[in-house]
Amino acid sequence: YIELAGKLACLLFMQNGRHIAPSICILGSKIYLTIFNCSWLISTCSFDIHENPEIFL
């Protein structure tokens, strides 16, 4: 998350009108959905893409 947060902080800084940035992080077979703001973030619990592919789609 550190690298992702750094890149999204640059995105929020460079794009003057942007207030939030959604992201998808895939680590192996796990996926995390995260929404970043200038001062906070909210993230889902991970879920396995291979166990529940219908949730992913």
PDB file of C-alpha atoms in Angstrom:
ATOM      1  CA  TYR A   1       0.000   0.000   0.000  1.00  0.00           C
ATOM      2  CA  ILE A   2       2.906   2.409   0.585  1.00  0.00           C
ATOM      3  CA  GLU A   3       3.876   2.611  -3.090  1.00  0.00           C
ATOM      4  CA  LEU A   4       0.240   2.858  -4.193  1.00  0.00           C
ATOM      5  CA  ALA A   5      -0.491   5.581  -1.636  1.00  0.00           C
ATOM      6  CA  GLY A   6       2.533   7.592  -2.790  1.00  0.00           C
ATOM      7  CA  LYS A   7       1.492   7.443  -6.444  1.00  0.00           C
ATOM      8  CA  LEU A   8      -2.102   8.372  -5.653  1.00  0.00           C
ATOM      9  CA  ALA A   9      -0.935  11.266  -3.460  1.00  0.00           C
ATOM     10  CA  CYS A  10       0.970  12.622  -6.484  1.00  0.00           C
ATOM     11  CA  LEU A  11      -2.125  12.129  -8.653  1.00  0.00           C
ATOM     12  CA  LEU A  12      -4.339  14.021  -6.197  1.00  0.00           C
ATOM     13  CA  PHE A  13      -1.756  16.817  -5.944  1.00  0.00           C
ATOM     14  CA  MET A  14      -1.174  17.213  -9.702  1.00  0.00           C
ATOM     15  CA  GLN A  15      -4.833  17.098 -10.748  1.00  0.00           C
ATOM     16  CA  ASN A  16      -6.173  20.173  -9.039  1.00  0.00           C
ATOM     17  CA  GLY A  17      -9.896  19.345  -9.212  1.00  0.00           C
ATOM     18  CA  ARG A  18      -9.653  15.702  -8.142  1.00  0.00           C
ATOM     19  CA  HIS A  19     -10.826  14.878  -4.616  1.00  0.00           C
ATOM     20  CA  ILE A  20     -10.886  11.068  -4.600  1.00  0.00           C
ATOM     21  CA  ALA A  21      -9.043   8.308  -6.453  1.00  0.00           C
ATOM     22  CA  PRO A  22     -10.356   4.728  -6.591  1.00  0.00           C
ATOM     23  CA  SER A  23      -7.861   1.887  -6.951  1.00  0.00           C
ATOM     24  CA  ILE A  24      -7.743  -1.876  -7.349  1.00  0.00           C
ATOM     25  CA  CYS A  25      -4.805  -3.760  -5.846  1.00  0.00           C
ATOM     26  CA  ILE A  26      -4.282  -7.401  -6.865  1.00  0.00           C
ATOM     27  CA  LEU A  27      -1.780  -9.370  -4.780  1.00  0.00           C
ATOM     28  CA  GLY A  28      -1.579 -12.952  -5.979  1.00  0.00           C
ATOM     29  CA  SER A  29      -5.122 -14.298  -5.957  1.00  0.00           C
ATOM     30  CA  LYS A  30      -6.368 -11.639  -3.496  1.00  0.00           C
ATOM     31  CA  ILE A  31      -7.957  -8.343  -4.552  1.00  0.00           C
ATOM     32  CA  TYR A  32      -8.431  -5.154  -2.522  1.00  0.00           C
ATOM     33  CA  LEU A  33     -10.622  -2.215  -3.534  1.00  0.00           C
ATOM     34  CA  THR A  34      -9.542   1.118  -2.030  1.00  0.00           C
ATOM     35  CA  ILE A  35     -10.714   4.733  -2.265  1.00  0.00           C
ATOM     36  CA  PHE A  36      -8.128   7.399  -1.439  1.00  0.00           C
ATOM     37  CA  ASN A  37      -8.872  11.000  -0.475  1.00  0.00           C
ATOM     38  CA  CYS A  38      -6.434  13.781   0.408  1.00  0.00           C
ATOM     39  CA  SER A  39      -6.735  12.943   4.111  1.00  0.00           C
ATOM     40  CA  TRP A  40      -8.134   9.395   4.404  1.00  0.00           C
ATOM     41  CA  LEU A  41      -8.573   6.033   2.726  1.00  0.00           C
ATOM     42  CA  ILE A  42     -11.139   3.272   2.942  1.00  0.00           C
ATOM     43  CA  SER A  43     -10.443  -0.275   1.826  1.00  0.00           C
ATOM     44  CA  THR A  44     -12.413  -3.494   1.490  1.00  0.00           C
ATOM     45  CA  CYS A  45     -11.425  -6.770   3.061  1.00  0.00           C
ATOM     46  CA  SER A  46      -9.521  -8.949   0.661  1.00  0.00           C
ATOM     47  CA  PHE A  47     -11.293 -11.667  -1.234  1.00  0.00           C
ATOM     48  CA  ASP A  48      -9.961 -14.494  -3.342  1.00  0.00           C
ATOM     49  CA  ILE A  49     -10.573 -14.082  -7.067  1.00  0.00           C
ATOM     50  CA  HIS A  50     -10.363 -17.844  -7.688  1.00  0.00           C
ATOM     51  CA  GLU A  51     -12.767 -18.865  -4.898  1.00  0.00           C
ATOM     52  CA  ASN A  52     -15.486 -16.293  -5.762  1.00  0.00           C
ATOM     53  CA  PRO A  53     -15.060 -15.154  -9.376  1.00  0.00           C
ATOM     54  CA  GLU A  54     -18.682 -13.932  -9.549  1.00  0.00           C
ATOM     55  CA  ILE A  55     -17.938 -11.310  -6.858  1.00  0.00           C
ATOM     56  CA  PHE A  56     -14.963 -10.072  -8.897  1.00  0.00           C
ATOM     57  CA  LEU A  57     -17.033  -9.736 -12.063  1.00  0.00           C
TER      58      LEU A  57
END
